[in-house]
PDB file of C-alpha atoms in Angstrom:
ATOM      1  CA  MET Y   1       0.000   0.000   0.000  1.00  0.00           C
ATOM      2  CA  TYR Y   2       1.349   3.436  -0.915  1.00  0.00           C
ATOM      3  CA  GLY Y   3       0.449   7.032  -0.207  1.00  0.00           C
ATOM      4  CA  PHE Y   4       1.783  10.440  -1.220  1.00  0.00           C
ATOM      5  CA  GLY Y   5       1.830  13.644   0.791  1.00  0.00           C
ATOM      6  CA  TYR Y   6       3.683  16.771   1.845  1.00  0.00           C
ATOM      7  CA  ASN Y   7       5.605  17.144   5.091  1.00  0.00           C
ATOM      8  CA  VAL Y   8       5.098  20.753   6.187  1.00  0.00           C
ATOM      9  CA  ALA Y   9       7.840  20.531   8.841  1.00  0.00           C
ATOM     10  CA  THR Y  10      10.581  19.462   6.402  1.00  0.00           C
ATOM     11  CA  LYS Y  11       9.065  21.064   3.282  1.00  0.00           C
ATOM     12  CA  ASP Y  12       9.457  17.740   1.483  1.00  0.00           C
ATOM     13  CA  TYR Y  13       7.204  15.527  -0.595  1.00  0.00           C
ATOM     14  CA  GLU Y  14       7.086  11.989   0.746  1.00  0.00           C
ATOM     15  CA  ILE Y  15       5.783   8.587  -0.231  1.00  0.00           C
ATOM     16  CA  ILE Y  16       4.755   6.133   2.458  1.00  0.00           C
ATOM     17  CA  ARG Y  17       4.911   2.412   1.725  1.00  0.00           C
ATOM     18  CA  ILE Y  18       3.175  -0.076   4.011  1.00  0.00           C
ATOM     19  CA  ALA Y  19       3.517  -3.807   3.450  1.00  0.00           C
ATOM     20  CA  THR Y  20       1.930  -6.663   5.360  1.00  0.00           C
ATOM     21  CA  VAL Y  21       4.107  -9.773   5.563  1.00  0.00           C
ATOM     22  CA  TYR Y  22       2.471 -13.198   5.898  1.00  0.00           C
ATOM     23  CA  ARG Y  23       3.873 -16.567   6.925  1.00  0.00           C
ATOM     24  CA  THR Y  24       3.880 -19.368   4.344  1.00  0.00           C
ATOM     25  CA  ASN Y  25       0.612 -20.701   5.847  1.00  0.00           C
ATOM     26  CA  GLY Y  26      -1.097 -17.346   5.180  1.00  0.00           C
ATOM     27  CA  ALA Y  27      -1.063 -16.166   8.814  1.00  0.00           C
ATOM     28  CA  TYR Y  28      -0.211 -12.538   9.569  1.00  0.00           C
ATOM     29  CA  TYR Y  29       3.440 -12.015  10.524  1.00  0.00           C
ATOM     30  CA  CYS Y  30       4.164  -8.272  10.629  1.00  0.00           C
ATOM     31  CA  THR Y  31       3.678  -4.936   8.907  1.00  0.00           C
ATOM     32  CA  ARG Y  32       6.601  -2.865   7.648  1.00  0.00           C
ATOM     33  CA  SER Y  33       6.513   0.852   6.872  1.00  0.00           C
ATOM     34  CA  CYS Y  34       8.979   3.027   4.954  1.00  0.00           C
ATOM     35  CA  ILE Y  35       9.065   6.659   3.831  1.00  0.00           C
ATOM     36  CA  TYR Y  36      10.667   7.923   0.645  1.00  0.00           C
ATOM     37  CA  SER Y  37      11.953  11.502   0.700  1.00  0.00           C
ATOM     38  CA  LEU Y  38      11.902  13.311  -2.625  1.00  0.00           C
ATOM     39  CA  ARG Y  39      14.452  15.815  -1.319  1.00  0.00           C
ATOM     40  CA  TYR Y  40      16.991  13.187  -0.203  1.00  0.00           C
ATOM     41  CA  ASP Y  41      16.083  10.553  -2.813  1.00  0.00           C
ATOM     42  CA  ARG Y  42      16.093   7.665  -0.339  1.00  0.00           C
ATOM     43  CA  TRP Y  43      13.872   5.269   1.585  1.00  0.00           C
ATOM     44  CA  ARG Y  44      14.000   4.915   5.361  1.00  0.00           C
ATOM     45  CA  ARG Y  45      12.128   2.695   7.757  1.00  0.00           C
ATOM     46  CA  ILE Y  46       9.731   4.086  10.326  1.00  0.00           C
ATOM     47  CA  LYS Y  47       8.014   2.467  13.295  1.00  0.00           C
ATOM     48  CA  SER Y  48       5.934  -0.478  12.135  1.00  0.00           C
ATOM     49  CA  LEU Y  49       2.225  -0.829  12.673  1.00  0.00           C
ATOM     50  CA  ASN Y  50       0.454  -3.496  14.683  1.00  0.00           C
ATOM     51  CA  TYR Y  51      -2.296  -3.599  12.068  1.00  0.00           C
ATOM     52  CA  GLU Y  52      -2.870  -5.656   8.981  1.00  0.00           C
ATOM     53  CA  VAL Y  53      -3.323  -3.524   5.864  1.00  0.00           C
ATOM     54  CA  PRO Y  54      -5.106  -4.637   2.697  1.00  0.00           C
ATOM     55  CA  ASN Y  55      -3.081  -4.703  -0.500  1.00  0.00           C
ATOM     56  CA  GLY Y  56      -3.986  -2.085  -3.071  1.00  0.00           C
ATOM     57  CA  GLN Y  57      -6.109   0.123  -0.803  1.00  0.00           C
ATOM     58  CA  LYS Y  58      -5.731   3.812  -1.630  1.00  0.00           C
ATOM     59  CA  GLY Y  59      -5.255   6.214   1.220  1.00  0.00           C
ATOM     60  CA  VAL Y  60      -7.581   9.200   1.575  1.00  0.00           C
ATOM     61  CA  LEU Y  61      -5.786  12.498   2.259  1.00  0.00           C
ATOM     62  CA  VAL Y  62      -7.645  14.785   4.684  1.00  0.00           C
ATOM     63  CA  ASN Y  63      -6.296  17.280   7.220  1.00  0.00           C
ATOM     64  CA  GLY Y  64      -2.657  16.594   6.250  1.00  0.00           C
ATOM     65  CA  SER Y  65      -2.981  12.877   6.967  1.00  0.00           C
ATOM     66  CA  LEU Y  66      -3.540   9.787   4.846  1.00  0.00           C
ATOM     67  CA  HIS Y  67      -6.287   7.471   6.104  1.00  0.00           C
ATOM     68  CA  TRP Y  68      -6.879   3.753   5.602  1.00  0.00           C
ATOM     69  CA  MET Y  69      -9.117   1.006   6.899  1.00  0.00           C
ATOM     70  CA  VAL Y  70      -7.028  -1.720   8.555  1.00  0.00           C
ATOM     71  CA  SER Y  71      -7.536  -4.880  10.592  1.00  0.00           C
ATOM     72  CA  THR Y  72      -6.622  -5.323  14.249  1.00  0.00           C
ATOM     73  CA  GLN Y  73      -7.562  -9.020  14.187  1.00  0.00           C
ATOM     74  CA  CYS Y  74      -4.551 -10.284  12.297  1.00  0.00           C
ATOM     75  CA  SER Y  75      -5.031 -13.907  11.342  1.00  0.00           C
ATOM     76  CA  THR Y  76      -4.938 -14.661   7.627  1.00  0.00           C
ATOM     77  CA  ALA Y  77      -5.286 -12.463   4.566  1.00  0.00           C
ATOM     78  CA  ARG Y  78      -8.561 -14.204   3.710  1.00  0.00           C
ATOM     79  CA  THR Y  79     -10.248 -13.716   7.092  1.00  0.00           C
ATOM     80  CA  ALA Y  80      -9.142 -10.213   8.060  1.00  0.00           C
ATOM     81  CA  SER Y  81     -11.865  -7.695   8.902  1.00  0.00           C
ATOM     82  CA  TYR Y  82     -10.761  -4.191   7.918  1.00  0.00           C
ATOM     83  CA  ASN Y  83     -12.788  -2.114  10.368  1.00  0.00           C
ATOM     84  CA  THR Y  84     -10.264   0.125  12.130  1.00  0.00           C
ATOM     85  CA  LEU Y  85      -9.514   3.600  10.789  1.00  0.00           C
ATOM     86  CA  ILE Y  86      -5.904   4.776  10.981  1.00  0.00           C
ATOM     87  CA  ALA Y  87      -4.151   7.925   9.821  1.00  0.00           C
ATOM     88  CA  PHE Y  88      -0.560   8.714   8.929  1.00  0.00           C
ATOM     89  CA  ASP Y  89       0.416  12.311   9.677  1.00  0.00           C
ATOM     90  CA  PHE Y  90       3.127  13.448   7.257  1.00  0.00           C
ATOM     91  CA  THR Y  91       4.309  16.224   9.584  1.00  0.00           C
ATOM     92  CA  THR Y  92       4.909  14.003  12.628  1.00  0.00           C
ATOM     93  CA  GLU Y  93       5.528  10.876  10.511  1.00  0.00           C
ATOM     94  CA  LYS Y  94       3.435   8.849  12.960  1.00  0.00           C
ATOM     95  CA  PHE Y  95       0.389   6.618  12.721  1.00  0.00           C
ATOM     96  CA  ARG Y  96      -2.641   6.950  14.958  1.00  0.00           C
ATOM     97  CA  GLU Y  97      -6.097   5.458  15.252  1.00  0.00           C
ATOM     98  CA  VAL Y  98      -8.912   7.808  14.317  1.00  0.00           C
ATOM     99  CA  ARG Y  99     -12.150   7.634  16.251  1.00  0.00           C
ATOM    100  CA  ARG Y 100     -15.050   6.843  13.971  1.00  0.00           C
ATOM    101  CA  GLU Y 101     -18.789   6.429  14.194  1.00  0.00           C
ATOM    102  CA  ASP Y 102     -20.547   3.550  15.895  1.00  0.00           C
ATOM    103  CA  TYR Y 103     -22.097   1.346  13.262  1.00  0.00           C
ATOM    104  CA  ASP Y 104     -24.014  -1.898  12.952  1.00  0.00           C
ATOM    105  CA  LEU Y 105     -21.865  -4.895  11.996  1.00  0.00           C
ATOM    106  CA  ASP Y 106     -24.900  -7.054  11.173  1.00  0.00           C
ATOM    107  CA  GLY Y 107     -24.989  -7.479   7.393  1.00  0.00           C
ATOM    108  CA  LEU Y 108     -21.970  -5.214   6.815  1.00  0.00           C
ATOM    109  CA  VAL Y 109     -20.289  -6.197   3.552  1.00  0.00           C
ATOM    110  CA  SER Y 110     -17.557  -3.559   3.265  1.00  0.00           C
ATOM    111  CA  THR Y 111     -16.475  -0.081   4.327  1.00  0.00           C
ATOM    112  CA  ASN Y 112     -14.958   2.443   1.938  1.00  0.00           C
ATOM    113  CA  LEU Y 113     -13.223   5.725   2.720  1.00  0.00           C
ATOM    114  CA  ALA Y 114     -13.595   8.898   0.704  1.00  0.00           C
ATOM    115  CA  ALA Y 115     -13.146  12.655   0.952  1.00  0.00           C
ATOM    116  CA  LEU Y 116     -16.217  14.849   0.502  1.00  0.00           C
ATOM    117  CA  ASP Y 117     -15.636  18.623   0.462  1.00  0.00           C
ATOM    118  CA  GLU Y 118     -12.293  17.970   2.196  1.00  0.00           C
ATOM    119  CA  LYS Y 119     -14.019  16.027   4.959  1.00  0.00           C
ATOM    120  CA  LEU Y 120     -13.318  12.385   5.704  1.00  0.00           C
ATOM    121  CA  CYS Y 121     -16.260  10.054   5.249  1.00  0.00           C
ATOM    122  CA  THR Y 122     -16.997   6.355   5.330  1.00  0.00           C
ATOM    123  CA  VAL Y 123     -19.518   4.454   3.266  1.00  0.00           C
ATOM    124  CA  ASN Y 124     -20.701   1.303   5.017  1.00  0.00           C
ATOM    125  CA  ASN Y 125     -22.117  -1.100   2.439  1.00  0.00           C
ATOM    126  CA  TYR Y 126     -24.729  -3.570   3.690  1.00  0.00           C
ATOM    127  CA  HIS Y 127     -26.597  -6.299   1.823  1.00  0.00           C
ATOM    128  CA  THR Y 128     -29.694  -4.098   1.420  1.00  0.00           C
ATOM    129  CA  HIS Y 129     -28.470  -0.520   1.805  1.00  0.00           C
ATOM    130  CA  ALA Y 130     -25.502   1.783   2.408  1.00  0.00           C
ATOM    131  CA  ARG Y 131     -24.799   4.356   5.122  1.00  0.00           C
ATOM    132  CA  LEU Y 132     -22.721   7.494   4.634  1.00  0.00           C
ATOM    133  CA  TRP Y 133     -20.901   9.005   7.593  1.00  0.00           C
ATOM    134  CA  VAL Y 134     -19.118  12.359   7.346  1.00  0.00           C
ATOM    135  CA  MET Y 135     -16.552  13.751   9.757  1.00  0.00           C
ATOM    136  CA  LYS Y 136     -17.686  17.390   9.747  1.00  0.00           C
ATOM    137  CA  GLU Y 137     -15.181  18.261  12.453  1.00  0.00           C
ATOM    138  CA  TYR Y 138     -11.969  16.254  12.281  1.00  0.00           C
ATOM    139  CA  GLY Y 139     -12.137  13.481  14.885  1.00  0.00           C
ATOM    140  CA  VAL Y 140     -15.950  13.684  15.282  1.00  0.00           C
ATOM    141  CA  MET Y 141     -18.260  11.607  13.058  1.00  0.00           C
ATOM    142  CA  ASP Y 142     -21.874  12.637  12.367  1.00  0.00           C
ATOM    143  CA  HIS Y 143     -24.478  10.337  10.816  1.00  0.00           C
ATOM    144  CA  ASN Y 144     -25.911  11.540   7.498  1.00  0.00           C
ATOM    145  CA  GLY Y 145     -28.275   8.696   6.635  1.00  0.00           C
TER     146      GLY Y 145
END
């Protein structure tokens, strides 16, 4: 998984690369994170996550941070449930969990992230309907139906 952003503190464009490593039996092993600096033309490792990240998921850039849905229940790539929202702040170069709305897990098929008018939102897709949640104030989710 990759993301691109601007570090205001160092005035540098950076790429973050996050890779989940699995054992040969498919069980989660670890997650590795690296940052590429455009200014210095090199990769460097940063503190790894304790989350499993899905391959190919695009980060959503809001409030100077890239956001992804990740799994805290690391078992196998086929059984992971990506229901935790994390953010990577390019200025501090640190990950953090982002508080999100309470939602019903019954019938939940998937959750997608998006930016709407520069606000972070989630779309929870159920078998019969979808629910849109918008973070009007960063860190606070409001239900929009």
